[in-house]
Amino acid sequence: MTDRKKGIHALYRDDPVKADAAVWGRRTDPVTRRGFLKGSGLAAMSAAVGASIPFAHLMPGGLIPAALAQNDAPFEIPGKEGLIVLNDRPVNAETPAHLLDDRVTPAKRLFVRNNGVPPVTGSIDADAWELTFGGESVEREVTLTIADLKSRFEHHTYQLQLECGGNGRSEFVPPASGNQWTTGAIGCPRWTGVRLRDVLEHVGVKTDAVYVAYYGADTHVSGDPRKVPISRGVPLGKALEDESLIAWAMNGEDIPPMNGYPLRLVIAGWPGSVAGKWLKSIVVRDRVHDGPKMKGASYRVPCEPVAPGTVVPDEEMCIIESMPVKSLVTFPKSGIEHDVASLLAVRGHAWAGDREVSAVHVSIDFGATWTQAALEKPVNRLAWQHWQAAVEFPQRGYYEVWARATDDTGRAQPMVLPRWNPKGYLNNACHRIAVQAV
Ligand SMILES: Nc1nc2c(c(=O)[nH]1)N[C@H]1C(S)=C(S)[C@@H](COP(=O)(O)O)O[C@H]1N2
Ligand SMILES: [Mo]
């Protein structure tokens, strides 16, 4: 977005063509100056107004979308920079690939995925923030403050990836409803906190425990205080891993307000939705957790592959566990010109859910041939890995540089959209950038 500090009305008043591009990703016809919605912009617009808009691509440019016209709240997320806002109620924003180039994702570049309305945390005393442990399968109910967590348990710091299960959703055909993430709902900051396992050992877990879930301090978009926006969890085994943290710091500082200040769960390698923000309570369950967004099509995919567009009954949907192998090209930015006489240094990150990435390859001929990139080991388990390659272009012209990661079980990223599912999860198709060799 060109100017996130401006409200939607001001943005449209000053430059409707630019506003269209910022809000919807419209392509503007240079002659008529009329905007045309790109596929993803169209889907984003439909998602924002909660319905599909027939013939939206024929709508003249410069119209303020109805869903956004109701308020003049600024398109700015405090502490974030360069993110693309996909929705402002609730706030959801993703990071363009070239702004994810840092090895450790800085706070200003970490995407925001909110299911509800975040709590106002500005004036709270973080050390006094309480976390309650309950559920059928705890030995006793326990409440600990952040100060307790800090003083009673060993501190651990890990760099851990966080990726929304719906990252890449915008490419699904037929389209899936929800935030139209392209590639930017991923980040890999450094988190500090205590192990969930250490605290659960202190609380005491009964032998019938099977699942560990969270509740946060955010509220439902409807304003109904009895409704919970999201409460998800993981099987006990995943919760007890070394890297499953109750974290109070990100990159050595307070967690940003939109990313869960003052306390959140970080459970990496699985859909980001298991990593509860504004953490208020942890429940140990004797069954698969049944909180909001554990059922139906939420964070679940058809247990058996289905044809695109199939209506799948709830009983045939299975909960997503590990995220699949994936990679990004974070340098250079797509669309650059490059001198054909010199090698182009290309780099990015790769990750593979619970697994490790064993190789990354790049192609400049749409996958006809692949060259192996240099790949680093992760700094710790569940951190993304960096890769780089020097690309040579045989002659002037238009190229796409594709990256393709392979995990340690030999599974590589597909080049086309994999396995359609009703809510558009798990799109790990190869990322690519455009380069004009001149
Ligand atoms: N309390 C609470 N926790 C939450 C969410 C939420 O809306 N409320 N969103 C989840 C989802 S779907 C994702 S992908 C991650 C996003 O984390 P981030 O906003 O810090 O990037 O947080 C998860 N934890
Ligand atoms: Mo998510």
Short mmCIF file of C-alpha atoms and ligand atoms in Angstrom, two decimals:
data_model
loop_
_atom_site.label_atom_id
_atom_site.label_comp_id
_atom_site.label_asym_id
_atom_site.label_seq_id
_atom_site.Cartn_x
_atom_site.Cartn_y
_atom_site.Cartn_z
CA MET A 1 0.00 0.00 0.00
CA THR A 2 1.44 3.32 -1.00
CA ASP A 3 0.18 5.37 1.93
CA ARG A 4 -1.04 3.42 4.90
CA LYS A 5 -1.37 6.50 7.06
CA LYS A 6 -4.26 7.81 5.02
CA GLY A 7 -7.86 6.83 5.54
CA ILE A 8 -9.71 5.11 2.74
CA HIS A 9 -11.72 8.20 1.78
CA ALA A 10 -8.65 10.44 1.67
CA LEU A 11 -6.84 7.84 -0.38
CA TYR A 12 -9.62 7.73 -2.98
CA ARG A 13 -10.06 11.50 -3.02
CA ASP A 14 -6.40 12.17 -3.80
CA ASP A 15 -5.77 9.53 -6.43
CA PRO A 16 -8.51 7.00 -7.18
CA VAL A 17 -6.34 5.00 -9.58
CA LYS A 18 -3.58 4.63 -7.02
CA ALA A 19 -6.16 3.87 -4.34
CA ASP A 20 -7.60 1.06 -6.44
CA ALA A 21 -4.17 -0.40 -6.93
CA ALA A 22 -3.44 -0.14 -3.22
CA VAL A 23 -6.69 -1.63 -2.04
CA TRP A 24 -7.50 -4.17 -4.71
CA GLY A 25 -4.35 -4.68 -6.72
CA ARG A 26 -6.05 -3.24 -9.76
CA ARG A 27 -4.18 -3.09 -13.02
CA THR A 28 -4.80 0.25 -14.68
CA ASP A 29 -5.18 0.61 -18.40
CA PRO A 30 -2.60 3.29 -19.31
CA VAL A 31 -4.85 4.77 -22.01
CA THR A 32 -8.29 4.86 -20.42
CA ARG A 33 -6.94 5.13 -16.86
CA ARG A 34 -9.63 2.68 -15.90
CA GLY A 35 -8.79 0.09 -13.31
CA PHE A 36 -9.32 -3.59 -13.90
CA LEU A 37 -9.33 -6.03 -11.06
CA LYS A 38 -6.78 -8.79 -11.16
CA GLY A 39 -7.95 -12.22 -10.13
CA SER A 40 -6.62 -11.90 -6.60
CA GLY A 41 -7.97 -8.38 -6.20
CA LEU A 42 -11.38 -9.57 -7.26
CA ALA A 43 -11.30 -12.36 -4.74
CA ALA A 44 -10.12 -9.95 -2.03
CA MET A 45 -12.94 -7.58 -2.85
CA SER A 46 -15.46 -10.41 -2.74
CA ALA A 47 -14.07 -11.58 0.58
CA ALA A 48 -14.25 -8.09 2.03
CA VAL A 49 -17.88 -7.57 1.12
CA GLY A 50 -18.74 -11.13 2.10
CA ALA A 51 -20.15 -12.19 -1.27
CA SER A 52 -19.00 -12.73 -4.78
CA ILE A 53 -19.40 -9.70 -7.01
CA PRO A 54 -20.50 -10.67 -10.51
CA PHE A 55 -18.93 -8.52 -13.23
CA ALA A 56 -16.74 -6.76 -10.67
CA HIS A 57 -13.99 -6.71 -13.27
CA LEU A 58 -16.18 -4.40 -15.34
CA MET A 59 -16.74 -1.95 -12.49
CA PRO A 60 -15.20 1.45 -13.15
CA GLY A 61 -12.13 2.28 -11.12
CA GLY A 62 -12.20 4.78 -8.29
CA LEU A 63 -15.14 3.33 -6.36
CA ILE A 64 -14.69 2.93 -2.66
CA PRO A 65 -15.65 -0.66 -1.85
CA ALA A 66 -18.81 -0.64 0.24
CA ALA A 67 -17.32 -2.73 3.03
CA LEU A 68 -14.57 -0.19 3.52
CA ALA A 69 -16.64 2.94 3.01
CA GLN A 70 -18.32 2.57 6.41
CA ASN A 71 -15.40 3.96 8.30
CA ASP A 72 -12.42 6.17 7.71
CA ALA A 73 -10.02 4.30 9.92
CA PRO A 74 -6.46 4.71 8.70
CA PHE A 75 -4.84 1.89 6.78
CA GLU A 76 -1.99 1.71 9.17
CA ILE A 77 -0.90 -1.02 11.54
CA PRO A 78 1.30 0.46 14.23
CA GLY A 79 4.78 -1.03 14.15
CA LYS A 80 4.38 -2.63 10.71
CA GLU A 81 5.99 -1.43 7.51
CA GLY A 82 5.35 -2.37 3.89
CA LEU A 83 2.69 -4.96 4.66
CA ILE A 84 -0.28 -5.41 2.33
CA VAL A 85 -3.53 -5.08 4.25
CA LEU A 86 -5.97 -7.78 3.14
CA ASN A 87 -8.74 -6.97 5.56
CA ASP A 88 -9.26 -4.37 8.27
CA ARG A 89 -12.07 -6.07 10.21
CA PRO A 90 -10.40 -8.05 11.60
CA VAL A 91 -6.95 -6.84 10.66
CA ASN A 92 -5.03 -9.16 8.36
CA ALA A 93 -1.89 -8.18 6.50
CA GLU A 94 0.85 -9.98 4.62
CA THR A 95 4.46 -9.23 3.71
CA PRO A 96 5.67 -8.95 0.11
CA ALA A 97 8.32 -11.61 -0.64
CA HIS A 98 11.19 -9.13 -1.14
CA LEU A 99 10.52 -7.67 2.33
CA LEU A 100 11.07 -11.11 3.89
CA ASP A 101 14.74 -11.13 2.92
CA ASP A 102 16.07 -10.86 6.51
CA ARG A 103 17.37 -14.08 8.03
CA VAL A 104 15.44 -13.30 11.19
CA THR A 105 12.09 -11.66 10.44
CA PRO A 106 11.95 -8.23 12.12
CA ALA A 107 8.80 -7.24 14.01
CA LYS A 108 7.78 -4.71 11.36
CA ARG A 109 7.78 -7.45 8.68
CA LEU A 110 5.87 -10.21 10.49
CA PHE A 111 2.42 -10.78 8.99
CA VAL A 112 -0.75 -10.30 11.04
CA ARG A 113 -3.56 -12.82 11.06
CA ASN A 114 -6.43 -11.93 13.38
CA ASN A 115 -9.63 -13.93 13.67
CA GLY A 116 -11.20 -11.50 16.13
CA VAL A 117 -10.67 -8.14 17.74
CA PRO A 118 -7.33 -7.91 19.57
CA PRO A 119 -7.39 -6.86 23.23
CA VAL A 120 -6.24 -3.36 24.09
CA THR A 121 -2.92 -4.19 25.68
CA GLY A 122 -1.31 -0.75 25.68
CA SER A 123 -1.67 0.04 29.36
CA ILE A 124 -1.34 -3.41 30.89
CA ASP A 125 1.32 -4.47 33.36
CA ALA A 126 2.82 -7.36 31.43
CA ASP A 127 4.45 -9.10 34.39
CA ALA A 128 1.06 -9.24 36.14
CA TRP A 129 -0.66 -10.83 33.10
CA GLU A 130 -2.20 -14.12 34.22
CA LEU A 131 -2.18 -17.46 32.44
CA THR A 132 -4.55 -20.13 33.72
CA PHE A 133 -4.17 -23.89 33.27
CA GLY A 134 -7.31 -26.03 33.23
CA GLY A 135 -9.23 -28.66 31.28
CA GLU A 136 -10.30 -32.23 32.16
CA SER A 137 -6.79 -33.56 32.13
CA VAL A 138 -4.82 -31.27 34.44
CA GLU A 139 -4.06 -32.49 37.96
CA ARG A 140 -5.04 -29.10 39.38
CA GLU A 141 -6.01 -25.69 38.09
CA VAL A 142 -3.08 -23.31 38.25
CA THR A 143 -2.72 -19.60 37.53
CA LEU A 144 0.71 -18.17 36.81
CA THR A 145 1.72 -14.61 36.01
CA ILE A 146 4.33 -13.82 33.40
CA ALA A 147 6.61 -12.92 36.32
CA ASP A 148 6.06 -16.48 37.65
CA LEU A 149 6.85 -18.00 34.28
CA LYS A 150 10.03 -15.92 34.04
CA SER A 151 11.23 -16.75 37.55
CA ARG A 152 10.26 -20.42 37.90
CA PHE A 153 11.19 -22.00 34.58
CA GLU A 154 14.24 -22.17 32.36
CA HIS A 155 14.27 -19.66 29.49
CA HIS A 156 14.73 -20.83 25.91
CA THR A 157 15.24 -18.92 22.68
CA TYR A 158 14.60 -20.44 19.25
CA GLN A 159 14.11 -19.04 15.80
CA LEU A 160 10.75 -20.51 14.77
CA GLN A 161 8.70 -20.25 11.61
CA LEU A 162 5.11 -19.13 11.73
CA GLU A 163 3.00 -19.70 8.63
CA CYS A 164 -0.73 -19.34 8.26
CA GLY A 165 -2.41 -22.53 7.02
CA GLY A 166 -4.11 -20.38 4.37
CA ASN A 167 -0.90 -18.86 3.00
CA GLY A 168 -1.22 -19.07 -0.82
CA ARG A 169 -5.02 -19.30 -0.71
CA SER A 170 -5.50 -16.66 -3.44
CA GLU A 171 -4.41 -19.11 -6.13
CA PHE A 172 -7.10 -21.74 -5.60
CA VAL A 173 -9.62 -22.38 -8.38
CA PRO A 174 -12.49 -22.47 -7.69
CA PRO A 175 -11.58 -19.80 -5.15
CA ALA A 176 -11.72 -20.36 -1.42
CA SER A 177 -13.26 -17.80 0.90
CA GLY A 178 -11.13 -16.14 3.55
CA ASN A 179 -8.16 -13.81 3.45
CA GLN A 180 -6.65 -13.94 -0.01
CA TRP A 181 -3.06 -14.55 1.09
CA THR A 182 -0.55 -14.64 -1.73
CA THR A 183 2.86 -15.67 -0.35
CA GLY A 184 3.35 -13.40 2.66
CA ALA A 185 1.71 -15.14 5.63
CA ILE A 186 5.07 -16.52 6.78
CA GLY A 187 7.84 -15.27 9.01
CA CYS A 188 10.61 -16.64 11.17
CA PRO A 189 11.45 -14.42 14.17
CA ARG A 190 13.43 -15.43 17.26
CA TRP A 191 11.17 -16.22 20.20
CA THR A 192 12.01 -16.32 23.91
CA GLY A 193 9.97 -17.93 26.64
CA VAL A 194 9.58 -21.13 28.61
CA ARG A 195 8.86 -24.60 27.33
CA LEU A 196 5.19 -25.52 27.39
CA ARG A 197 6.40 -28.95 28.53
CA ASP A 198 8.17 -27.59 31.62
CA VAL A 199 5.08 -25.67 32.71
CA LEU A 200 2.76 -28.62 32.02
CA GLU A 201 5.02 -30.81 34.17
CA HIS A 202 4.68 -28.28 36.99
CA VAL A 203 0.88 -28.17 36.58
CA GLY A 204 0.54 -31.94 36.31
CA VAL A 205 -1.05 -33.75 33.39
CA LYS A 206 -3.30 -36.79 33.83
CA THR A 207 -2.61 -40.01 31.94
CA ASP A 208 -5.74 -39.58 29.82
CA ALA A 209 -4.51 -36.28 28.29
CA VAL A 210 -4.49 -36.20 24.50
CA TYR A 211 -4.67 -32.55 23.43
CA VAL A 212 -3.42 -29.14 24.58
CA ALA A 213 -5.31 -26.01 23.48
CA TYR A 214 -5.36 -22.27 24.08
CA TYR A 215 -7.74 -19.38 24.72
CA GLY A 216 -6.68 -15.78 24.05
CA ALA A 217 -7.86 -12.37 25.23
CA ASP A 218 -9.18 -11.29 21.83
CA THR A 219 -12.94 -10.94 21.34
CA HIS A 220 -15.38 -12.02 18.66
CA VAL A 221 -15.97 -9.66 15.71
CA SER A 222 -19.72 -9.78 16.39
CA GLY A 223 -19.11 -8.08 19.74
CA ASP A 224 -20.87 -10.96 21.52
CA PRO A 225 -18.80 -11.53 24.71
CA ARG A 226 -19.94 -15.17 24.91
CA LYS A 227 -18.36 -15.98 21.56
CA VAL A 228 -14.71 -16.96 21.19
CA PRO A 229 -13.02 -16.03 17.90
CA ILE A 230 -10.62 -18.97 17.83
CA SER A 231 -9.40 -21.68 20.22
CA ARG A 232 -7.23 -24.37 18.72
CA GLY A 233 -4.74 -26.92 19.92
CA VAL A 234 -2.32 -29.72 19.15
CA PRO A 235 -1.93 -33.35 20.21
CA LEU A 236 0.03 -33.77 23.44
CA GLY A 237 3.13 -35.03 21.63
CA LYS A 238 3.47 -31.83 19.59
CA ALA A 239 2.84 -29.68 22.69
CA LEU A 240 5.67 -31.43 24.54
CA GLU A 241 8.35 -30.81 21.91
CA ASP A 242 11.42 -28.80 22.96
CA GLU A 243 10.50 -25.95 20.62
CA SER A 244 6.89 -25.49 21.81
CA LEU A 245 7.11 -22.25 23.77
CA ILE A 246 5.05 -19.95 25.92
CA ALA A 247 6.80 -16.79 24.72
CA TRP A 248 6.93 -13.23 26.02
CA ALA A 249 9.62 -11.89 23.69
CA MET A 250 10.25 -11.74 19.97
CA ASN A 251 13.69 -10.76 18.65
CA GLY A 252 14.66 -9.77 22.20
CA GLU A 253 11.81 -7.30 22.60
CA ASP A 254 8.19 -7.34 23.68
CA ILE A 255 5.98 -9.21 21.22
CA PRO A 256 4.27 -6.62 18.95
CA PRO A 257 0.64 -5.86 19.96
CA MET A 258 -0.82 -7.41 16.80
CA ASN A 259 1.33 -10.53 17.20
CA GLY A 260 0.13 -11.40 20.70
CA TYR A 261 1.62 -9.06 23.32
CA PRO A 262 2.29 -9.79 26.11
CA LEU A 263 2.23 -13.59 25.87
CA ARG A 264 1.67 -16.15 23.14
CA LEU A 265 2.17 -19.76 22.24
CA VAL A 266 4.69 -20.53 19.55
CA ILE A 267 4.21 -24.01 18.13
CA ALA A 268 6.09 -24.10 14.85
CA GLY A 269 5.77 -26.20 11.71
CA TRP A 270 2.00 -26.54 11.98
CA PRO A 271 -0.63 -24.04 10.77
CA GLY A 272 0.00 -20.72 12.56
CA SER A 273 -3.50 -21.01 14.04
CA VAL A 274 -2.18 -23.37 16.75
CA ALA A 275 0.06 -20.57 18.08
CA GLY A 276 -2.37 -18.73 20.36
CA LYS A 277 -1.86 -14.98 20.77
CA TRP A 278 -2.71 -12.82 23.83
CA LEU A 279 -2.55 -16.11 25.72
CA LYS A 280 -4.92 -16.27 28.73
CA SER A 281 -5.50 -19.93 29.27
CA ILE A 282 -4.23 -23.36 28.35
CA VAL A 283 -6.48 -26.39 28.60
CA VAL A 284 -5.33 -29.99 28.67
CA ARG A 285 -8.04 -32.11 27.11
CA ASP A 286 -8.96 -35.81 27.32
CA ARG A 287 -10.22 -35.61 23.73
CA VAL A 288 -9.42 -33.77 20.52
CA HIS A 289 -10.05 -30.11 21.38
CA ASP A 290 -13.42 -28.83 20.16
CA GLY A 291 -12.97 -25.03 20.34
CA PRO A 292 -13.99 -22.64 17.54
CA LYS A 293 -12.05 -23.31 14.30
CA MET A 294 -11.30 -26.94 15.15
CA LYS A 295 -14.32 -28.24 13.22
CA GLY A 296 -15.93 -28.09 9.78
CA ALA A 297 -13.67 -26.76 7.05
CA SER A 298 -11.53 -24.69 9.45
CA TYR A 299 -7.88 -25.75 9.32
CA ARG A 300 -9.03 -29.08 7.98
CA VAL A 301 -8.73 -30.64 4.53
CA PRO A 302 -10.55 -33.56 2.92
CA CYS A 303 -9.08 -36.78 4.35
CA GLU A 304 -9.14 -38.19 0.82
CA PRO A 305 -8.21 -35.99 -2.18
CA VAL A 306 -11.28 -34.49 -3.89
CA ALA A 307 -11.98 -32.89 -7.26
CA PRO A 308 -11.85 -29.06 -7.22
CA GLY A 309 -15.14 -27.59 -6.02
CA THR A 310 -16.39 -30.72 -4.25
CA VAL A 311 -18.67 -30.17 -1.25
CA VAL A 312 -17.12 -32.26 1.50
CA PRO A 313 -19.10 -33.44 4.55
CA ASP A 314 -17.58 -32.58 7.95
CA GLU A 315 -16.92 -36.23 8.82
CA GLU A 316 -14.64 -36.49 5.82
CA MET A 317 -12.41 -33.59 6.83
CA CYS A 318 -9.12 -34.14 8.71
CA ILE A 319 -7.18 -31.68 10.88
CA ILE A 320 -4.03 -30.24 9.27
CA GLU A 321 -0.86 -31.19 11.11
CA SER A 322 2.62 -30.45 9.71
CA MET A 323 2.82 -27.80 7.00
CA PRO A 324 4.34 -28.96 3.70
CA VAL A 325 7.76 -28.11 2.23
CA LYS A 326 7.93 -24.61 0.78
CA SER A 327 10.30 -21.82 -0.25
CA LEU A 328 10.43 -18.16 -1.19
CA VAL A 329 12.65 -16.08 -3.42
CA THR A 330 13.26 -12.99 -1.29
CA PHE A 331 15.99 -11.38 -3.43
CA PRO A 332 15.87 -9.82 -5.93
CA LYS A 333 12.44 -8.26 -6.06
CA SER A 334 10.28 -9.59 -8.86
CA GLY A 335 10.28 -7.44 -11.99
CA ILE A 336 13.89 -6.24 -12.04
CA GLU A 337 16.11 -5.71 -15.05
CA HIS A 338 19.46 -7.47 -14.99
CA ASP A 339 22.57 -7.15 -17.14
CA VAL A 340 22.76 -10.37 -19.17
CA ALA A 341 26.57 -10.34 -19.01
CA SER A 342 26.70 -10.89 -15.25
CA LEU A 343 25.51 -13.59 -12.89
CA LEU A 344 22.41 -12.77 -10.87
CA ALA A 345 22.63 -13.57 -7.17
CA VAL A 346 19.29 -15.02 -6.08
CA ARG A 347 18.40 -16.02 -2.53
CA GLY A 348 15.60 -16.89 -0.17
CA HIS A 349 14.42 -19.23 2.56
CA ALA A 350 12.97 -22.73 2.62
CA TRP A 351 11.11 -24.63 5.33
CA ALA A 352 9.25 -27.90 5.66
CA GLY A 353 6.87 -27.94 8.63
CA ASP A 354 8.06 -30.55 11.14
CA ARG A 355 10.81 -31.70 8.78
CA GLU A 356 14.06 -30.32 7.44
CA VAL A 357 14.72 -29.08 3.92
CA SER A 358 17.39 -31.18 2.22
CA ALA A 359 17.75 -29.35 -1.11
CA VAL A 360 16.65 -26.28 -3.05
CA HIS A 361 16.81 -26.08 -6.84
CA VAL A 362 16.25 -23.13 -9.16
CA SER A 363 15.06 -23.05 -12.74
CA ILE A 364 15.01 -20.26 -15.34
CA ASP A 365 13.21 -22.32 -18.00
CA PHE A 366 9.90 -23.08 -16.31
CA GLY A 367 11.14 -26.28 -14.75
CA ALA A 368 12.68 -27.86 -17.86
CA THR A 369 16.06 -27.90 -16.11
CA TRP A 370 17.01 -27.34 -12.48
CA THR A 371 20.25 -26.25 -10.81
CA GLN A 372 21.00 -27.01 -7.18
CA ALA A 373 21.26 -23.98 -4.90
CA ALA A 374 23.53 -23.70 -1.85
CA LEU A 375 21.45 -24.51 1.23
CA GLU A 376 22.25 -23.81 4.87
CA LYS A 377 21.27 -25.92 7.85
CA PRO A 378 18.59 -24.43 10.10
CA VAL A 379 19.90 -22.55 13.18
CA ASN A 380 17.65 -24.86 15.18
CA ARG A 381 14.86 -27.31 14.46
CA LEU A 382 11.75 -25.63 12.92
CA ALA A 383 13.65 -22.53 11.74
CA TRP A 384 13.64 -21.72 8.03
CA GLN A 385 16.80 -22.36 6.05
CA HIS A 386 18.58 -19.94 3.73
CA TRP A 387 19.50 -20.76 0.16
CA GLN A 388 21.32 -18.91 -2.57
CA ALA A 389 22.25 -19.41 -6.19
CA ALA A 390 24.10 -17.54 -8.94
CA VAL A 391 21.94 -17.56 -12.05
CA GLU A 392 23.28 -17.15 -15.56
CA PHE A 393 21.00 -16.05 -18.38
CA PRO A 394 21.96 -17.46 -21.80
CA GLN A 395 20.61 -14.48 -23.77
CA ARG A 396 18.60 -11.29 -23.36
CA GLY A 397 14.90 -11.65 -22.68
CA TYR A 398 12.19 -12.36 -20.16
CA TYR A 399 12.80 -15.03 -17.55
CA GLU A 400 11.18 -16.37 -14.45
CA VAL A 401 13.37 -17.67 -11.67
CA TRP A 402 11.63 -20.52 -9.91
CA ALA A 403 12.70 -22.03 -6.59
CA ARG A 404 11.81 -25.54 -5.52
CA ALA A 405 12.58 -27.04 -2.13
CA THR A 406 12.71 -30.75 -1.26
CA ASP A 407 12.28 -32.07 2.27
CA ASP A 408 14.24 -34.82 3.98
CA THR A 409 11.66 -37.43 3.00
CA GLY A 410 12.22 -36.59 -0.70
CA ARG A 411 8.99 -34.62 -1.19
CA ALA A 412 9.45 -31.54 -3.37
CA GLN A 413 7.21 -28.54 -3.94
CA PRO A 414 4.79 -28.97 -6.82
CA MET A 415 4.99 -26.45 -9.68
CA VAL A 416 1.23 -26.22 -9.95
CA LEU A 417 -1.44 -25.74 -7.32
CA PRO A 418 -1.66 -28.90 -5.24
CA ARG A 419 -4.67 -30.70 -3.86
CA TRP A 420 -7.69 -28.38 -3.91
CA ASN A 421 -9.58 -28.14 -0.59
CA PRO A 422 -12.65 -26.12 0.42
CA LYS A 423 -10.85 -23.44 2.48
CA GLY A 424 -7.71 -23.19 0.37
CA TYR A 425 -5.05 -24.46 2.76
CA LEU A 426 -1.57 -25.89 2.16
CA ASN A 427 -0.72 -24.28 -1.16
CA ASN A 428 3.01 -24.96 -1.38
CA ALA A 429 3.42 -24.49 -5.13
CA CYS A 430 6.78 -23.04 -6.20
CA HIS A 431 7.35 -19.33 -5.87
CA ARG A 432 8.83 -17.43 -8.80
CA ILE A 433 10.06 -13.99 -9.72
CA ALA A 434 10.25 -12.23 -13.09
CA VAL A 435 13.59 -10.98 -14.43
CA GLN A 436 14.21 -9.07 -17.63
CA ALA A 437 17.75 -9.78 -18.82
CA VAL A 438 18.98 -6.75 -20.78
N1 LIG B 1 -5.86 -15.49 20.21
C1 LIG B 1 -5.61 -15.65 18.92
N2 LIG B 1 -4.54 -16.39 18.54
C2 LIG B 1 -4.26 -16.55 17.23
C3 LIG B 1 -5.09 -16.00 16.22
C4 LIG B 1 -6.20 -15.22 16.64
O1 LIG B 1 -6.96 -14.68 15.82
N3 LIG B 1 -6.43 -15.07 17.99
N4 LIG B 1 -4.80 -16.24 14.91
C5 LIG B 1 -4.05 -17.48 14.64
C6 LIG B 1 -3.65 -17.63 13.26
S1 LIG B 1 -4.84 -18.23 12.20
C7 LIG B 1 -2.36 -17.45 12.85
S2 LIG B 1 -1.87 -17.80 11.27
C8 LIG B 1 -1.35 -16.89 13.76
C9 LIG B 1 -0.82 -15.60 13.19
O2 LIG B 1 0.14 -15.02 14.01
P1 LIG B 1 0.60 -13.52 13.75
O3 LIG B 1 -0.62 -12.66 13.60
O4 LIG B 1 1.45 -13.17 14.90
O5 LIG B 1 1.40 -13.53 12.46
O6 LIG B 1 -1.87 -16.61 15.05
C10 LIG B 1 -2.82 -17.56 15.52
N5 LIG B 1 -3.16 -17.27 16.89
MO MO B 2 -3.82 -18.76 10.17
#
